[in-house]
Short mmCIF file of C-alpha atoms in Angstrom, two decimals:
data_model
loop_
_atom_site.label_atom_id
_atom_site.label_comp_id
_atom_site.label_asym_id
_atom_site.label_seq_id
_atom_site.Cartn_x
_atom_site.Cartn_y
_atom_site.Cartn_z
CA MET A 1 73.03 82.03 80.98
CA ASN A 2 75.03 81.12 84.26
CA LYS A 3 78.61 81.77 85.31
CA GLU A 4 80.51 80.13 83.15
CA GLU A 5 78.58 81.14 80.40
CA PHE A 6 78.58 85.45 81.52
CA LEU A 7 82.56 85.25 82.60
CA ARG A 8 83.23 82.87 79.31
CA THR A 9 81.78 85.80 77.34
CA LEU A 10 83.18 88.60 79.03
CA GLU A 11 85.98 87.19 78.78
CA ARG A 12 85.71 86.94 74.50
CA LEU A 13 84.26 90.24 74.14
CA LEU A 14 87.33 91.87 76.08
CA LYS A 15 89.74 90.30 74.13
CA SER A 16 91.46 93.37 73.08
CA LEU A 17 92.76 94.05 76.94
CA PRO A 18 96.04 92.66 77.67
CA LYS A 19 95.97 88.99 79.57
CA GLN A 20 96.05 90.43 82.19
CA GLU A 21 93.41 92.72 82.92
CA SER A 22 90.78 91.22 81.72
CA GLN A 23 91.90 88.39 84.28
CA LYS A 24 90.81 91.19 86.83
CA MET A 25 88.28 91.83 85.21
CA LEU A 26 86.64 88.72 84.90
CA ASP A 27 87.89 87.68 88.82
CA TYR A 28 85.93 90.53 89.41
CA TYR A 29 82.42 90.22 88.57
CA ALA A 30 82.82 86.47 88.98
CA GLU A 31 83.04 88.11 92.95
CA MET A 32 80.40 89.59 92.30
CA ILE A 33 78.17 86.37 90.88
CA GLU A 34 79.71 84.35 93.84
CA ASP A 35 78.51 87.03 96.58
CA ARG A 36 75.07 87.27 95.65
CA MET A 37 75.07 83.70 95.10
CA GLU A 38 75.63 83.57 98.62
CA GLU A 39 73.37 85.72 99.24
CA GLY A 40 70.71 83.44 98.50
CA MET A 41 70.14 84.48 94.86
CA SER A 42 70.36 81.23 92.74
CA GLU A 43 72.87 81.79 89.70
CA GLU A 44 71.49 82.67 86.87
CA SER A 45 69.73 85.73 88.70
CA ALA A 46 72.60 86.44 90.21
CA VAL A 47 74.24 86.98 86.86
CA GLU A 48 70.87 88.44 85.68
CA ASP A 49 71.72 91.26 88.74
CA LEU A 50 74.66 91.99 87.08
CA GLY A 51 72.94 92.88 84.08
CA ASP A 52 74.11 92.78 79.69
CA VAL A 53 77.38 91.11 79.84
CA GLY A 54 77.32 93.04 76.40
CA VAL A 55 76.92 96.80 77.85
CA ILE A 56 79.53 95.84 80.64
CA ALA A 57 82.11 94.47 78.58
CA SER A 58 81.79 98.13 76.00
CA GLN A 59 81.49 99.99 79.63
CA ILE A 60 84.79 98.19 80.39
CA LEU A 61 86.22 99.03 77.73
CA SER A 62 85.25 102.64 77.16
CA THR A 63 86.68 103.28 80.93
CA GLN A 64 89.92 101.88 80.02
CA PRO A 65 92.78 104.38 80.58
CA VAL A 66 93.69 104.77 77.10
CA LYS A 67 97.78 105.18 76.15
CA GLU A 68 98.82 108.29 76.71
CA LYS A 69 99.54 109.97 73.34
CA LYS A 70 102.77 112.24 73.42
CA LEU A 71 100.80 113.98 71.03
CA SER A 72 97.75 115.04 72.66
CA ASN A 73 99.60 118.24 73.70
CA PRO A 74 98.19 121.16 72.21
CA ALA A 75 101.21 123.03 71.77
CA LYS A 76 103.01 120.24 69.95
CA VAL A 77 100.00 119.15 67.62
CA LEU A 78 100.12 123.45 66.62
CA ILE A 79 103.72 122.98 66.00
CA VAL A 80 102.88 119.79 63.66
CA SER A 81 100.36 121.66 62.09
CA LEU A 82 101.89 124.32 61.40
CA LEU A 83 105.18 122.02 60.35
CA ILE A 84 102.51 120.05 57.81
CA LEU A 85 101.45 123.45 56.46
CA GLY A 86 105.26 126.01 55.86
CA SER A 87 106.21 121.85 54.53
CA PRO A 88 106.98 124.01 51.43
CA LEU A 89 108.53 126.41 52.19
CA TRP A 90 110.55 125.19 54.60
CA ALA A 91 111.45 121.90 52.59
CA CYS A 92 112.60 124.43 50.13
CA ILE A 93 114.87 125.76 52.89
CA ALA A 94 115.97 122.70 53.70
CA LEU A 95 116.45 122.18 50.01
CA ALA A 96 118.93 124.84 49.24
CA LEU A 97 120.74 124.45 52.49
CA LEU A 98 121.80 120.80 51.54
CA ALA A 99 123.04 121.85 48.36
CA LEU A 100 124.67 124.83 50.14
CA ILE A 101 126.76 122.17 51.62
CA LEU A 102 127.09 119.71 49.25
CA THR A 103 129.21 122.68 46.98
CA GLY A 104 130.68 124.07 49.68
CA LEU A 105 132.16 120.32 50.71
CA LEU A 106 132.47 119.50 46.66
CA LEU A 107 134.82 123.44 46.55
CA ILE A 108 136.48 122.02 49.55
CA LEU A 109 137.30 118.63 47.76
CA THR A 110 138.51 120.06 44.77
CA GLY A 111 140.52 122.17 46.77
CA TYR A 112 141.98 118.71 48.18
CA ILE A 113 142.28 117.02 44.48
CA LEU A 114 143.70 120.88 43.16
CA ILE A 115 146.79 121.40 46.31
CA TRP A 116 147.25 117.36 45.89
CA LEU A 117 147.99 117.94 41.95
CA ILE A 118 151.38 119.08 42.88
CA PRO A 119 152.87 116.82 44.64
CA VAL A 120 151.43 114.61 42.45
CA LEU A 121 152.63 116.14 39.42
CA ALA A 122 156.60 116.06 41.37
CA CYS A 123 156.40 112.37 41.17
CA VAL A 124 155.11 111.97 37.55
CA PHE A 125 158.13 114.59 37.59
CA MET A 126 160.80 112.23 39.23
CA VAL A 127 159.52 108.88 37.69
CA ALA A 128 159.83 109.93 34.13
CA GLY A 129 163.37 111.40 34.93
CA LEU A 130 164.26 108.04 36.72
CA ILE A 131 163.10 106.20 32.70
CA VAL A 132 164.90 109.04 31.08
CA CYS A 133 168.17 109.11 32.84
CA CYS A 134 168.17 104.84 33.59
CA VAL A 135 167.62 104.55 29.71
CA SER A 136 170.28 107.91 28.70
CA ILE A 137 172.47 106.33 30.49
CA LEU A 138 172.81 102.68 30.01
CA GLY A 139 172.66 103.50 26.91
CA SER A 140 174.93 105.71 26.30
CA PRO A 141 177.64 103.45 25.31
CA PHE A 142 175.90 102.25 22.67
CA VAL A 143 175.93 105.55 21.27
CA MET A 144 179.28 106.88 21.94
CA ALA A 145 180.42 103.21 19.40
CA SER A 146 178.86 104.77 16.90
CA SER A 147 179.15 108.31 17.44
CA PHE A 148 181.44 109.61 20.70
CA THR A 149 179.84 113.45 20.19
CA THR A 150 175.94 112.14 20.13
CA GLY A 151 177.26 109.51 22.88
CA LEU A 152 178.93 112.30 25.02
CA LEU A 153 175.76 114.11 24.78
CA GLN A 154 173.35 111.21 25.52
CA LEU A 155 175.01 110.50 28.97
CA GLY A 156 174.82 114.64 30.19
CA VAL A 157 170.87 114.39 28.85
CA GLY A 158 170.66 111.82 31.36
CA PHE A 159 172.84 113.07 34.15
CA ILE A 160 170.20 116.00 33.92
CA ALA A 161 167.52 113.51 33.61
CA ALA A 162 168.67 112.14 36.95
CA GLY A 163 169.06 115.62 38.82
CA LEU A 164 166.08 116.87 37.81
CA SER A 165 164.25 113.85 38.67
CA ILE A 166 165.96 113.21 42.73
CA LEU A 167 165.03 117.26 42.77
CA ALA A 168 161.49 116.70 41.82
CA GLY A 169 161.44 113.62 44.41
CA LEU A 170 162.79 116.00 47.22
CA PHE A 171 160.65 118.52 45.70
CA MET A 172 157.96 116.81 46.15
CA VAL A 173 158.66 115.09 49.55
CA VAL A 174 159.06 118.64 50.83
CA VAL A 175 155.33 119.79 49.35
CA SER A 176 153.93 116.51 50.97
CA ARG A 177 154.49 117.13 54.17
CA PHE A 178 153.53 120.67 53.63
CA PHE A 179 150.26 119.36 52.02
CA VAL A 180 149.76 117.12 54.75
CA ARG A 181 150.45 119.76 57.54
CA MET A 182 148.51 121.91 56.15
CA THR A 183 145.48 119.89 55.37
CA VAL A 184 145.03 118.22 58.32
CA GLY A 185 145.39 121.88 59.88
CA PHE A 186 142.45 122.92 57.66
CA SER A 187 140.05 119.98 58.06
CA HIS A 188 140.91 120.33 62.11
CA TRP A 189 140.08 124.23 61.56
CA LEU A 190 136.98 123.02 59.31
CA LYS A 191 135.64 120.75 62.31
CA VAL A 192 135.86 122.63 64.68
CA HIS A 193 134.95 125.74 63.25
CA VAL A 194 132.55 125.04 61.28
CA PHE A 195 130.74 121.99 61.62
CA CYS A 196 131.35 122.01 65.58
CA ARG A 197 129.14 125.55 65.17
CA MET A 198 127.29 123.54 63.22
CA LYS A 199 126.56 121.28 66.17
CA GLU A 200 126.33 124.41 68.69
CA VAL A 201 123.29 126.12 66.50
CA HIS A 202 121.43 122.71 66.38
CA LEU A 203 121.66 122.02 70.23
CA TRP A 204 121.04 125.57 70.49
CA GLN A 205 117.85 125.49 67.82
CA SER A 206 116.27 122.01 69.67
CA MET B 1 71.90 112.92 89.89
CA ASP B 2 73.65 115.32 87.20
CA ALA B 3 76.24 112.72 85.52
CA GLN B 4 79.19 114.84 86.35
CA LEU B 5 78.70 115.72 89.65
CA LYS B 6 77.62 111.96 90.63
CA LYS B 7 81.08 111.37 89.47
CA GLY B 8 82.70 113.38 91.23
CA PHE B 9 80.12 111.73 94.18
CA LEU B 10 81.24 108.82 93.31
CA GLU B 11 84.89 108.49 94.67
CA PHE B 12 83.89 110.27 97.99
CA CYS B 13 81.43 107.77 99.06
CA VAL B 14 83.73 105.06 97.94
CA LEU B 15 85.66 106.14 100.23
CA ALA B 16 83.36 106.52 103.21
CA SER B 17 81.98 103.29 103.35
CA LEU B 18 85.70 101.76 103.36
CA LYS B 19 86.53 104.45 105.87
CA ASN B 20 85.63 102.57 109.22
CA LYS B 21 85.49 99.15 107.90
CA ASP B 22 88.00 97.29 105.36
CA SER B 23 85.18 96.31 102.79
CA TYR B 24 84.31 93.84 99.17
CA GLY B 25 83.15 94.98 95.97
CA TYR B 26 79.68 93.47 96.57
CA GLN B 27 79.67 95.24 100.23
CA ILE B 28 80.21 98.65 98.70
CA VAL B 29 77.74 98.08 95.58
CA LYS B 30 75.02 97.47 98.61
CA ASP B 31 76.48 100.50 100.56
CA VAL B 32 76.48 103.00 98.00
CA SER B 33 73.83 102.18 96.44
CA GLN B 34 70.91 103.37 99.63
CA TYR B 35 71.55 106.69 98.36
CA ILE B 36 73.78 107.33 95.40
CA GLU B 37 72.92 104.54 92.60
CA ILE B 38 76.17 102.21 91.59
CA SER B 39 76.83 99.92 89.45
CA GLU B 40 79.85 96.54 89.31
CA SER B 41 80.80 97.51 86.91
CA THR B 42 80.90 101.75 87.48
CA LEU B 43 82.70 100.80 90.51
CA TYR B 44 85.43 99.13 89.18
CA PRO B 45 87.44 101.99 87.73
CA ILE B 46 86.53 104.04 90.40
CA LEU B 47 88.17 101.42 92.73
CA ARG B 48 90.54 101.36 90.26
CA ARG B 49 91.60 105.20 90.25
CA LEU B 50 91.74 104.71 94.40
CA GLU B 51 93.82 102.08 94.23
CA ALA B 52 96.25 103.75 91.87
CA SER B 53 96.10 107.71 93.82
CA GLN B 54 97.12 104.82 97.27
CA SER B 55 94.40 106.26 98.34
CA VAL B 56 92.93 102.59 99.18
CA VAL B 57 94.68 99.18 98.76
CA THR B 58 94.14 96.34 98.39
CA TYR B 59 94.34 92.66 99.44
CA THR B 60 92.69 89.28 99.26
CA GLU B 61 91.52 87.12 101.96
CA GLU B 62 89.94 83.11 102.13
CA HIS B 63 86.41 83.89 102.40
CA LYS B 64 83.95 80.58 102.15
CA ASN B 65 87.17 78.61 99.93
CA ARG B 66 87.16 81.11 97.37
CA LEU B 67 89.45 84.59 97.16
CA ARG B 68 87.89 87.53 97.97
CA LYS B 69 89.17 90.84 97.22
CA TYR B 70 89.16 93.48 100.55
CA TYR B 71 89.71 97.25 100.09
CA ARG B 72 90.87 99.11 103.37
CA ILE B 73 91.68 102.79 103.38
CA THR B 74 94.87 104.75 103.97
CA PRO B 75 95.82 107.79 105.91
CA LYS B 76 95.60 109.67 102.15
CA GLY B 77 91.72 108.37 101.71
CA LYS B 78 90.56 109.59 104.92
CA GLU B 79 92.40 112.08 104.11
CA SER B 80 90.71 113.59 101.05
CA ILE B 81 87.03 112.13 102.51
CA GLN B 82 88.60 115.49 104.99
CA LEU B 83 89.76 117.90 102.35
CA PHE B 84 86.04 116.32 100.43
CA LEU B 85 84.05 117.78 103.73
CA ASP B 86 85.71 121.14 104.06
CA GLU B 87 84.86 121.97 100.89
CA TRP B 88 80.84 121.21 100.99
CA LYS B 89 81.54 125.14 102.77
CA GLU B 90 82.45 126.73 99.01
CA ILE B 91 79.96 124.24 97.97
CA GLN B 92 77.49 125.57 99.86
CA SER B 93 77.88 128.90 99.14
CA ILE B 94 77.75 128.30 95.31
CA TYR B 95 74.29 126.55 96.31
CA GLU B 96 72.95 129.53 97.47
CA TYR B 97 74.50 131.66 94.86
CA ILE B 98 72.30 129.71 92.13
CA LYS B 99 69.73 129.43 94.09
CA GLY B 100 69.76 133.01 94.81
CA GLU B 101 69.71 133.84 91.61
CA MET B 102 66.72 131.38 89.95
CA ASP B 103 64.80 133.12 93.35
CA HIS B 104 65.23 136.97 91.80
CA GLU B 105 62.95 137.33 89.01
#
């Protein structure tokens, strides 16, 4: 085997190494061969003197620093194995916790919806009252033409409906304002007292 | 010689071979192999380790129309030779203990 063949074979065997790394190896062995030849060895015997190229390559590959595995730490290995072994337990606990959190969120959402039903209802009342008042008042002259008392009654109902509608509207505005303040306040409180505390616990745990 | 012991000694042999002159791969192999068996493929990782620990520095110089990589010992490398020599007393007392126990029978 001459130098060229030796280096080509070595290059092929070291294919798994980074290019830069295998190039350093090739330079190193080329220098070794050349230094031997300079001492008077023939090219063939210089290559032979280095030993079997396969053995050299496997030696190089076995002494390459293996890329540090982050989990070589025995404590970490222990923790991971415990986590895996205990997975039936902690998975159940985690699921239960998740369910609890979801239930809590749904309850809060339901509460919001229930509370907001009040202003929504007030709004419906207002619109209904508005329609009734418009229809009654506008329709009353036609009814009066046939029966004055019935028409008068209808006119009165119309005014009452208008009054109720205005009251419902006012109620809606006041209640909405109050609820908006309350909702924002409660959400804020929830954020500060529950989620931030959860975050603190999380930080503390990690 | 025991492989572990040899591995420990080789590093200091290589450093010692660089103590008084800069040297290159083949020369180091020739110098050291007079005392302890060493091949190019065992030398390479040792040089790499020494370079990484800044016990040696390398430079490339032209030699007869080709490049040759030279190794030079650093003060840190010299220091580690000294530390190895200072440890010798300890090694010797370990030797005495082992030998003493063997002769005791």
